[in-house]
Amino acid sequence: MPPPLIQPRTLKGFRDYLPAAMIPREQLIETARRVYRSYGFSPIDTPALEFAEILTGKVSGQDSSGGSVAGDEAERQMYRFEDHGGRQVGMRFDLTVPLARFAAQHAGELGTPFKRYHIATVWRGENTQRGRYREFMQCDFDTIGTRSVAADIETALVIHDLFVALGFESFTIRVNNRQVLNGLLEQLGLTDKSTPILRALDKLEKIGAAKVAAEMQAAAGATAEQADSVLQLAGLSGTNEEVLTQLEQLVAGSAQGGEGVGTLREVLDAARAAGVPDERLQLDPSIARGLDYYTGTIYETFLDQLTAIGSVCSGGRYDNLAALFTRQELPGIGASLGLDRLLAAMEELGMIEPTSTPAPVFIPYFDRDRLHDYLSLAGLVRSAGIGVELFPEPKRLGQQLKYADRRGFVVALIVGRDEFEAGTCQVKDLRRQSSEEVQLTDDGAALLDAVRRACAES
Amino acid sequence: MPPPLIQPRTLKGFRDYLPAAMIPREQLIETARRVYRSYGFSPIDTPALEFAEILTGKVSGQDSSGGSVAGDEAERQMYRFEDHGGRQVGMRFDLTVPLARFAAQHAGELGTPFKRYHIATVWRGENTQRGRYREFMQCDFDTIGTRSVAADIETALVIHDLFVALGFESFTIRVNNRQVLNGLLEQLGLTDKSTPILRALDKLEKIGAAKVAAEMQAAAGATAEQADSVLQLAGLSGTNEEVLTQLEQLVAGSAQGGEGVGTLREVLDAARAAGVPDERLQLDPSIARGLDYYTGTIYETFLDQLTAIGSVCSGGRYDNLAALFTRQELPGIGASLGLDRLLAAMEELGMIEPTSTPAPVFIPYFDRDRLHDYLSLAGLVRSAGIGVELFPEPKRLGQQLKYADRRGFVVALIVGRDEFEAGTCQVKDLRRQSSEEVQLTDDGAALLDAVRRACAES
């Protein structure tokens, strides 16, 4: 009797990527990489496993008042265990903490400014009932070691180029500046309450103004009037210029508030000069980003046709990335692309062509004795830079074409005994179900023309 | 007093990839992906974490006679722990076991033949004294669901194209067939000892013939004469045709031996017809591949200038990929690229250009008031598909050029107050330290020409 089978299954919250899902995912990653690189961001990678104390920001048995960058929730969700050498280790739950550790460890060698992108998997033991996965990919880019507004501007340009390159036409990058909010809080005497206030404000879109006001009073001890002032600022609307003018008045008494408005103006002006349309970069005083460590410009990006899914690319400026690991101050700015959310959106918007093959051309193999000729034909097409799959078995043509259809090939090159003898090839457009006959010459010029035409038309 | 710092460090056996290491790594992965895709292999991905029983092939408390594909060593080295839900989980230690689970789980949806590539990280708690890392990347491709020799041939072609695409000129793919070895063992009455015999034979290059013969006798109970016969077969040399002829005689009495020789002949003939030079695909009866599950064609790939580092791309045919998970027989063939070993070799051979930036062009920012103009200039170059980094701070030119040198940029576009007023730009070749002045027109034609020239020359 054969041994009992082990049930093939994935863990709850984890998933396989089949080709139809993986092909657009690779395309998206490739596009992000190309855009990041075009601005001089360099790739880095860090280990999936780190010392747990590094990820949590807490040395065990020691009450570090530094706190964790990522907050307690991420820490609770961290996959954590003891390795073969008795070390407490954890799987990274974001790319920010590893970047902080990396920057502190290699600061001398890297120098500043240091621009990096990091596209990698992270893990969180989240509650899957919220539709979240426990393994997902992050696509971050950051410029470290400069306070210059040029880096703030560039961050907006990268986000803009990225979404254009991905094929989006209607999207809005919302920009704000923490200094503006902090300036207002300073004027209201709420500086020491800024964290709970900003956390509450961050929920504005989700829970509405009334509940945010209530939370500001309950969690931050603000008065109703103070909550109202914050919500008034968050509620400003109009053109970027109109909102800037109103903001200037609201924070007129605060130096940092004024500085924040000045930075916003510089970012907006420069982005306009660099060709970003006004409707794609909008000043929105309501965005706060929940994370404590942002201190200046902050960004969120929304797809106009699917605003409900939330921001698909967010980030901002921070004063000190790696305070837990080094006394060297490392200011910077960066953003993170929500890969999985974006892929879901692209699918919903019909931007993803359903295919299970990265090669457009299919060659059925049905004259058993001609394997060498089929291989040569495939090689000819491939050497022109066009991907081609040769079916491995000499089965019936109908069966092979069914396979080609299911996989999503664009073109089939049909050559049987008659065609080989006549020196011809049927170029079949599998989507239009049309066909043309071309001569098979040594350089394959006519064939390659026909293939390129069919691929371009599809 | 500030809180004590946490020492920024990586775990033993783990490492960070800085840009200078990551850029060639990404290039290598990109090339592998392009070649795999050009043959119609589709990308897939599977979770880093799986149920431990799936990775080990053993349901706990049950003595499965199925055994683990990967062997006990990999299992001992597996990172294993209990997750938040009390499940026994492990981190994948290769991509073969996840492929087996994946194929069994999705067989219906995928259909056959199924051609996939999988480029992903795996983890093993190895002894780092052997110079091994505990986290590394594998680059596998497989064709599942066919016994056709066309898939064996294609595997050789993919390996060949891959090394050509990577820029190697002198490499040798060594091919053999397990059926030939098994045919000989059958004739010698050693069929039931084939696993320890092949394990011993696999060490031939490392430990030499005498020690292999000793191990065959000690571990497999072979006689000195039997060991000698196996070593005689393994020691055959000559042209592919000469070795084929000798093999045919040695296994003349065995059906499976004859079949193996026939398959080898088909593979060698087809590869030659497809343009693979004879010296790059050599029949080598001594290669055995230690893994139990290979049953037919096997491949190893050596860099002629660095044979000592061992095979950099290996694989072979198997009869049944997923016997632990499904009763459906899934034969196939595949190979795995040794990414890290190959990168080390490319570095040793001087094939990797030292650079820390993926963008060739650098723009120093030294006229403080002209940020918008610098941004436009950068945008112009970028829109021609050329990567460009703008320095974020208006520092002294010398300081910025030092930064550019350190990073490895190819060209600097130098535009200060004088140049802006004259409508010109200095295109500086940073490697040759030569410089030319071009006119800055709206379409930037002269500028882009000069940049392209400098990039091409470098």
PDB file of N, CA, C and O in Angstrom, chain A residues 282-332:
ATOM      1  N   GLN A 282      -2.574  67.491  -5.346  1.00  0.00           N
ATOM      2  CA  GLN A 282      -3.469  68.406  -4.652  1.00  0.00           C
ATOM      3  C   GLN A 282      -3.123  68.526  -3.180  1.00  0.00           C
ATOM      4  O   GLN A 282      -2.933  67.526  -2.490  1.00  0.00           O
ATOM      5  N   LEU A 283      -3.081  69.770  -2.741  1.00  0.00           N
ATOM      6  CA  LEU A 283      -2.860  70.058  -1.329  1.00  0.00           C
ATOM      7  C   LEU A 283      -4.115  69.671  -0.557  1.00  0.00           C
ATOM      8  O   LEU A 283      -5.215  70.118  -0.866  1.00  0.00           O
ATOM      9  N   ASP A 284      -3.941  68.792   0.419  1.00  0.00           N
ATOM     10  CA  ASP A 284      -5.084  68.321   1.201  1.00  0.00           C
ATOM     11  C   ASP A 284      -4.713  68.381   2.683  1.00  0.00           C
ATOM     12  O   ASP A 284      -4.041  67.495   3.204  1.00  0.00           O
ATOM     13  N   PRO A 285      -5.165  69.441   3.383  1.00  0.00           N
ATOM     14  CA  PRO A 285      -4.749  69.621   4.785  1.00  0.00           C
ATOM     15  C   PRO A 285      -5.299  68.542   5.711  1.00  0.00           C
ATOM     16  O   PRO A 285      -4.928  68.506   6.883  1.00  0.00           O
ATOM     17  N   SER A 286      -6.151  67.660   5.195  1.00  0.00           N
ATOM     18  CA  SER A 286      -6.739  66.662   6.093  1.00  0.00           C
ATOM     19  C   SER A 286      -5.867  65.420   6.234  1.00  0.00           C
ATOM     20  O   SER A 286      -6.061  64.622   7.140  1.00  0.00           O
ATOM     21  N   ILE A 287      -4.914  65.216   5.317  1.00  0.00           N
ATOM     22  CA  ILE A 287      -4.161  63.969   5.467  1.00  0.00           C
ATOM     23  C   ILE A 287      -3.089  64.132   6.545  1.00  0.00           C
ATOM     24  O   ILE A 287      -2.405  65.140   6.645  1.00  0.00           O
ATOM     25  N   ALA A 288      -3.004  63.124   7.385  1.00  0.00           N
ATOM     26  CA  ALA A 288      -2.125  63.221   8.556  1.00  0.00           C
ATOM     27  C   ALA A 288      -1.116  62.080   8.622  1.00  0.00           C
ATOM     28  O   ALA A 288      -0.039  62.237   9.173  1.00  0.00           O
ATOM     29  N   ARG A 289      -1.416  60.918   8.014  1.00  0.00           N
ATOM     30  CA  ARG A 289      -0.589  59.708   8.161  1.00  0.00           C
ATOM     31  C   ARG A 289      -0.428  59.379   9.640  1.00  0.00           C
ATOM     32  O   ARG A 289       0.147  60.139  10.394  1.00  0.00           O
ATOM     33  N   GLY A 290      -0.899  58.234  10.031  1.00  0.00           N
ATOM     34  CA  GLY A 290      -0.911  57.870  11.434  1.00  0.00           C
ATOM     35  C   GLY A 290       0.456  57.733  12.092  1.00  0.00           C
ATOM     36  O   GLY A 290       0.579  57.872  13.301  1.00  0.00           O
ATOM     37  N   LEU A 291       1.488  57.465  11.319  1.00  0.00           N
ATOM     38  CA  LEU A 291       2.769  57.126  11.937  1.00  0.00           C
ATOM     39  C   LEU A 291       3.433  58.330  12.614  1.00  0.00           C
ATOM     40  O   LEU A 291       3.508  59.412  12.064  1.00  0.00           O
ATOM     41  N   ASP A 292       3.938  58.066  13.803  1.00  0.00           N
ATOM     42  CA  ASP A 292       4.528  59.127  14.626  1.00  0.00           C
ATOM     43  C   ASP A 292       5.709  59.824  13.982  1.00  0.00           C
ATOM     44  O   ASP A 292       5.981  60.978  14.257  1.00  0.00           O
ATOM     45  N   TYR A 293       6.446  59.076  13.160  1.00  0.00           N
ATOM     46  CA  TYR A 293       7.762  59.609  12.842  1.00  0.00           C
ATOM     47  C   TYR A 293       7.808  60.606  11.686  1.00  0.00           C
ATOM     48  O   TYR A 293       8.831  61.190  11.432  1.00  0.00           O
ATOM     49  N   TYR A 294       6.677  60.823  10.997  1.00  0.00           N
ATOM     50  CA  TYR A 294       6.691  61.847   9.954  1.00  0.00           C
ATOM     51  C   TYR A 294       6.755  63.244  10.561  1.00  0.00           C
ATOM     52  O   TYR A 294       6.102  63.523  11.576  1.00  0.00           O
ATOM     53  N   THR A 295       7.526  64.105   9.940  1.00  0.00           N
ATOM     54  CA  THR A 295       7.728  65.436  10.514  1.00  0.00           C
ATOM     55  C   THR A 295       7.555  66.565   9.502  1.00  0.00           C
ATOM     56  O   THR A 295       7.541  67.732   9.885  1.00  0.00           O
ATOM     57  N   GLY A 296       7.459  66.244   8.209  1.00  0.00           N
ATOM     58  CA  GLY A 296       7.349  67.314   7.207  1.00  0.00           C
ATOM     59  C   GLY A 296       6.322  66.964   6.147  1.00  0.00           C
ATOM     60  O   GLY A 296       5.188  66.600   6.472  1.00  0.00           O
ATOM     61  N   THR A 297       6.759  67.037   4.892  1.00  0.00           N
ATOM     62  CA  THR A 297       5.881  66.727   3.762  1.00  0.00           C
ATOM     63  C   THR A 297       5.330  65.302   3.886  1.00  0.00           C
ATOM     64  O   THR A 297       6.071  64.382   4.227  1.00  0.00           O
ATOM     65  N   ILE A 298       4.029  65.149   3.639  1.00  0.00           N
ATOM     66  CA  ILE A 298       3.462  63.795   3.595  1.00  0.00           C
ATOM     67  C   ILE A 298       2.615  63.640   2.333  1.00  0.00           C
ATOM     68  O   ILE A 298       2.029  64.599   1.830  1.00  0.00           O
ATOM     69  N   TYR A 299       2.617  62.401   1.823  1.00  0.00           N
ATOM     70  CA  TYR A 299       1.915  62.103   0.575  1.00  0.00           C
ATOM     71  C   TYR A 299       0.967  60.929   0.733  1.00  0.00           C
ATOM     72  O   TYR A 299       1.263  59.981   1.445  1.00  0.00           O
ATOM     73  N   GLU A 300      -0.160  61.011   0.033  1.00  0.00           N
ATOM     74  CA  GLU A 300      -1.010  59.839  -0.181  1.00  0.00           C
ATOM     75  C   GLU A 300      -1.450  59.881  -1.636  1.00  0.00           C
ATOM     76  O   GLU A 300      -1.533  60.954  -2.220  1.00  0.00           O
ATOM     77  N   THR A 301      -1.716  58.734  -2.204  1.00  0.00           N
ATOM     78  CA  THR A 301      -2.081  58.687  -3.623  1.00  0.00           C
ATOM     79  C   THR A 301      -3.362  57.886  -3.805  1.00  0.00           C
ATOM     80  O   THR A 301      -3.469  56.767  -3.295  1.00  0.00           O
ATOM     81  N   PHE A 302      -4.304  58.482  -4.494  1.00  0.00           N
ATOM     82  CA  PHE A 302      -5.602  57.834  -4.692  1.00  0.00           C
ATOM     83  C   PHE A 302      -5.911  57.657  -6.174  1.00  0.00           C
ATOM     84  O   PHE A 302      -5.570  58.505  -6.999  1.00  0.00           O
ATOM     85  N   LEU A 303      -6.518  56.524  -6.487  1.00  0.00           N
ATOM     86  CA  LEU A 303      -7.010  56.298  -7.845  1.00  0.00           C
ATOM     87  C   LEU A 303      -8.394  56.927  -7.920  1.00  0.00           C
ATOM     88  O   LEU A 303      -9.278  56.563  -7.140  1.00  0.00           O
ATOM     89  N   ASP A 304      -8.592  57.862  -8.846  1.00  0.00           N
ATOM     90  CA  ASP A 304      -9.843  58.616  -8.860  1.00  0.00           C
ATOM     91  C   ASP A 304     -11.069  57.720  -9.052  1.00  0.00           C
ATOM     92  O   ASP A 304     -12.140  58.015  -8.544  1.00  0.00           O
ATOM     93  N   GLN A 305     -10.889  56.620  -9.790  1.00  0.00           N
ATOM     94  CA  GLN A 305     -12.043  55.747 -10.030  1.00  0.00           C
ATOM     95  C   GLN A 305     -12.278  54.778  -8.877  1.00  0.00           C
ATOM     96  O   GLN A 305     -13.271  54.071  -8.857  1.00  0.00           O
ATOM     97  N   LEU A 306     -11.330  54.705  -7.962  1.00  0.00           N
ATOM     98  CA  LEU A 306     -11.440  53.748  -6.855  1.00  0.00           C
ATOM     99  C   LEU A 306     -10.896  54.356  -5.561  1.00  0.00           C
ATOM    100  O   LEU A 306     -10.049  53.757  -4.900  1.00  0.00           O
ATOM    101  N   THR A 307     -11.399  55.531  -5.209  1.00  0.00           N
ATOM    102  CA  THR A 307     -10.861  56.166  -4.004  1.00  0.00           C
ATOM    103  C   THR A 307     -11.118  55.320  -2.755  1.00  0.00           C
ATOM    104  O   THR A 307     -10.363  55.387  -1.791  1.00  0.00           O
ATOM    105  N   ALA A 308     -12.190  54.514  -2.804  1.00  0.00           N
ATOM    106  CA  ALA A 308     -12.581  53.762  -1.610  1.00  0.00           C
ATOM    107  C   ALA A 308     -11.504  52.787  -1.143  1.00  0.00           C
ATOM    108  O   ALA A 308     -11.468  52.433   0.036  1.00  0.00           O
ATOM    109  N   ILE A 309     -10.626  52.351  -2.047  1.00  0.00           N
ATOM    110  CA  ILE A 309      -9.622  51.380  -1.605  1.00  0.00           C
ATOM    111  C   ILE A 309      -8.514  52.042  -0.794  1.00  0.00           C
ATOM    112  O   ILE A 309      -7.658  51.381  -0.231  1.00  0.00           O
ATOM    113  N   GLY A 310      -8.572  53.379  -0.708  1.00  0.00           N
ATOM    114  CA  GLY A 310      -7.573  54.073   0.113  1.00  0.00           C
ATOM    115  C   GLY A 310      -6.324  54.396  -0.687  1.00  0.00           C
ATOM    116  O   GLY A 310      -6.271  54.197  -1.900  1.00  0.00           O
ATOM    117  N   SER A 311      -5.337  54.895   0.034  1.00  0.00           N
ATOM    118  CA  SER A 311      -4.110  55.334  -0.629  1.00  0.00           C
ATOM    119  C   SER A 311      -3.309  54.138  -1.140  1.00  0.00           C
ATOM    120  O   SER A 311      -3.117  53.160  -0.431  1.00  0.00           O
ATOM    121  N   VAL A 312      -2.831  54.225  -2.379  1.00  0.00           N
ATOM    122  CA  VAL A 312      -2.032  53.143  -2.958  1.00  0.00           C
ATOM    123  C   VAL A 312      -0.539  53.463  -2.974  1.00  0.00           C
ATOM    124  O   VAL A 312       0.281  52.639  -3.367  1.00  0.00           O
ATOM    125  N   CYS A 313      -0.179  54.682  -2.558  1.00  0.00           N
ATOM    126  CA  CYS A 313       1.236  55.030  -2.439  1.00  0.00           C
ATOM    127  C   CYS A 313       1.353  56.165  -1.434  1.00  0.00           C
ATOM    128  O   CYS A 313       0.820  57.251  -1.654  1.00  0.00           O
ATOM    129  N   SER A 314       2.001  55.912  -0.316  1.00  0.00           N
ATOM    130  CA  SER A 314       2.042  56.881   0.770  1.00  0.00           C
ATOM    131  C   SER A 314       3.443  57.017   1.321  1.00  0.00           C
ATOM    132  O   SER A 314       4.242  56.082   1.223  1.00  0.00           O
ATOM    133  N   GLY A 315       3.688  58.160   1.929  1.00  0.00           N
ATOM    134  CA  GLY A 315       4.986  58.331   2.554  1.00  0.00           C
ATOM    135  C   GLY A 315       5.156  59.729   3.099  1.00  0.00           C
ATOM    136  O   GLY A 315       4.187  60.478   3.239  1.00  0.00           O
ATOM    137  N   GLY A 316       6.392  60.068   3.393  1.00  0.00           N
ATOM    138  CA  GLY A 316       6.617  61.392   3.926  1.00  0.00           C
ATOM    139  C   GLY A 316       8.024  61.587   4.440  1.00  0.00           C
ATOM    140  O   GLY A 316       8.871  60.692   4.367  1.00  0.00           O
ATOM    141  N   ARG A 317       8.219  62.785   4.984  1.00  0.00           N
ATOM    142  CA  ARG A 317       9.534  63.173   5.487  1.00  0.00           C
ATOM    143  C   ARG A 317       9.648  62.875   6.979  1.00  0.00           C
ATOM    144  O   ARG A 317       8.692  63.046   7.732  1.00  0.00           O
ATOM    145  N   TYR A 318      10.833  62.421   7.367  1.00  0.00           N
ATOM    146  CA  TYR A 318      11.114  62.153   8.780  1.00  0.00           C
ATOM    147  C   TYR A 318      12.432  62.812   9.148  1.00  0.00           C
ATOM    148  O   TYR A 318      13.315  62.992   8.308  1.00  0.00           O
ATOM    149  N   ASP A 319      12.577  63.179  10.429  1.00  0.00           N
ATOM    150  CA  ASP A 319      13.782  63.880  10.887  1.00  0.00           C
ATOM    151  C   ASP A 319      14.914  62.938  11.226  1.00  0.00           C
ATOM    152  O   ASP A 319      16.087  63.287  11.124  1.00  0.00           O
ATOM    153  N   ASN A 320      14.539  61.750  11.671  1.00  0.00           N
ATOM    154  CA  ASN A 320      15.574  60.895  12.229  1.00  0.00           C
ATOM    155  C   ASN A 320      15.171  59.439  12.088  1.00  0.00           C
ATOM    156  O   ASN A 320      14.405  58.913  12.867  1.00  0.00           O
ATOM    157  N   LEU A 321      15.728  58.817  11.079  1.00  0.00           N
ATOM    158  CA  LEU A 321      15.323  57.454  10.721  1.00  0.00           C
ATOM    159  C   LEU A 321      15.764  56.412  11.731  1.00  0.00           C
ATOM    160  O   LEU A 321      15.035  55.492  12.052  1.00  0.00           O
ATOM    161  N   ALA A 322      16.980  56.537  12.234  1.00  0.00           N
ATOM    162  CA  ALA A 322      17.623  55.403  12.892  1.00  0.00           C
ATOM    163  C   ALA A 322      18.057  55.698  14.326  1.00  0.00           C
ATOM    164  O   ALA A 322      19.084  55.212  14.785  1.00  0.00           O
ATOM    165  N   ALA A 323      17.230  56.473  15.039  1.00  0.00           N
ATOM    166  CA  ALA A 323      17.613  56.888  16.390  1.00  0.00           C
ATOM    167  C   ALA A 323      17.853  55.713  17.327  1.00  0.00           C
ATOM    168  O   ALA A 323      18.591  55.827  18.300  1.00  0.00           O
ATOM    169  N   LEU A 324      17.220  54.571  17.040  1.00  0.00           N
ATOM    170  CA  LEU A 324      17.391  53.410  17.907  1.00  0.00           C
ATOM    171  C   LEU A 324      18.780  52.793  17.761  1.00  0.00           C
ATOM    172  O   LEU A 324      19.240  52.070  18.630  1.00  0.00           O
ATOM    173  N   PHE A 325      19.425  53.065  16.624  1.00  0.00           N
ATOM    174  CA  PHE A 325      20.652  52.334  16.296  1.00  0.00           C
ATOM    175  C   PHE A 325      21.904  53.192  16.208  1.00  0.00           C
ATOM    176  O   PHE A 325      23.010  52.676  16.193  1.00  0.00           O
ATOM    177  N   THR A 326      21.736  54.507  16.089  1.00  0.00           N
ATOM    178  CA  THR A 326      22.910  55.356  15.935  1.00  0.00           C
ATOM    179  C   THR A 326      22.610  56.762  16.435  1.00  0.00           C
ATOM    180  O   THR A 326      21.464  57.198  16.432  1.00  0.00           O
ATOM    181  N   ARG A 327      23.675  57.447  16.911  1.00  0.00           N
ATOM    182  CA  ARG A 327      23.504  58.837  17.331  1.00  0.00           C
ATOM    183  C   ARG A 327      23.535  59.776  16.121  1.00  0.00           C
ATOM    184  O   ARG A 327      23.255  60.960  16.246  1.00  0.00           O
ATOM    185  N   GLN A 328      23.924  59.229  14.957  1.00  0.00           N
ATOM    186  CA  GLN A 328      23.963  60.061  13.758  1.00  0.00           C
ATOM    187  C   GLN A 328      22.534  60.364  13.295  1.00  0.00           C
ATOM    188  O   GLN A 328      21.728  59.451  13.108  1.00  0.00           O
ATOM    189  N   GLU A 329      22.240  61.639  13.129  1.00  0.00           N
ATOM    190  CA  GLU A 329      20.892  61.983  12.660  1.00  0.00           C
ATOM    191  C   GLU A 329      20.763  61.683  11.183  1.00  0.00           C
ATOM    192  O   GLU A 329      21.568  62.141  10.381  1.00  0.00           O
ATOM    193  N   LEU A 330      19.747  60.941  10.830  1.00  0.00           N
ATOM    194  CA  LEU A 330      19.525  60.605   9.427  1.00  0.00           C
ATOM    195  C   LEU A 330      18.130  61.054   9.004  1.00  0.00           C
ATOM    196  O   LEU A 330      17.171  60.287   9.079  1.00  0.00           O
ATOM    197  N   PRO A 331      18.009  62.316   8.555  1.00  0.00           N
ATOM    198  CA  PRO A 331      16.715  62.775   8.056  1.00  0.00           C
ATOM    199  C   PRO A 331      16.500  62.197   6.652  1.00  0.00           C
ATOM    200  O   PRO A 331      17.464  61.797   5.992  1.00  0.00           O
ATOM    201  N   GLY A 332      15.270  62.177   6.212  1.00  0.00           N
ATOM    202  CA  GLY A 332      15.020  61.651   4.874  1.00  0.00           C
ATOM    203  C   GLY A 332      13.561  61.749   4.485  1.00  0.00           C
ATOM    204  O   GLY A 332      12.730  62.283   5.236  1.00  0.00           O
TER     205      GLY A 332
END
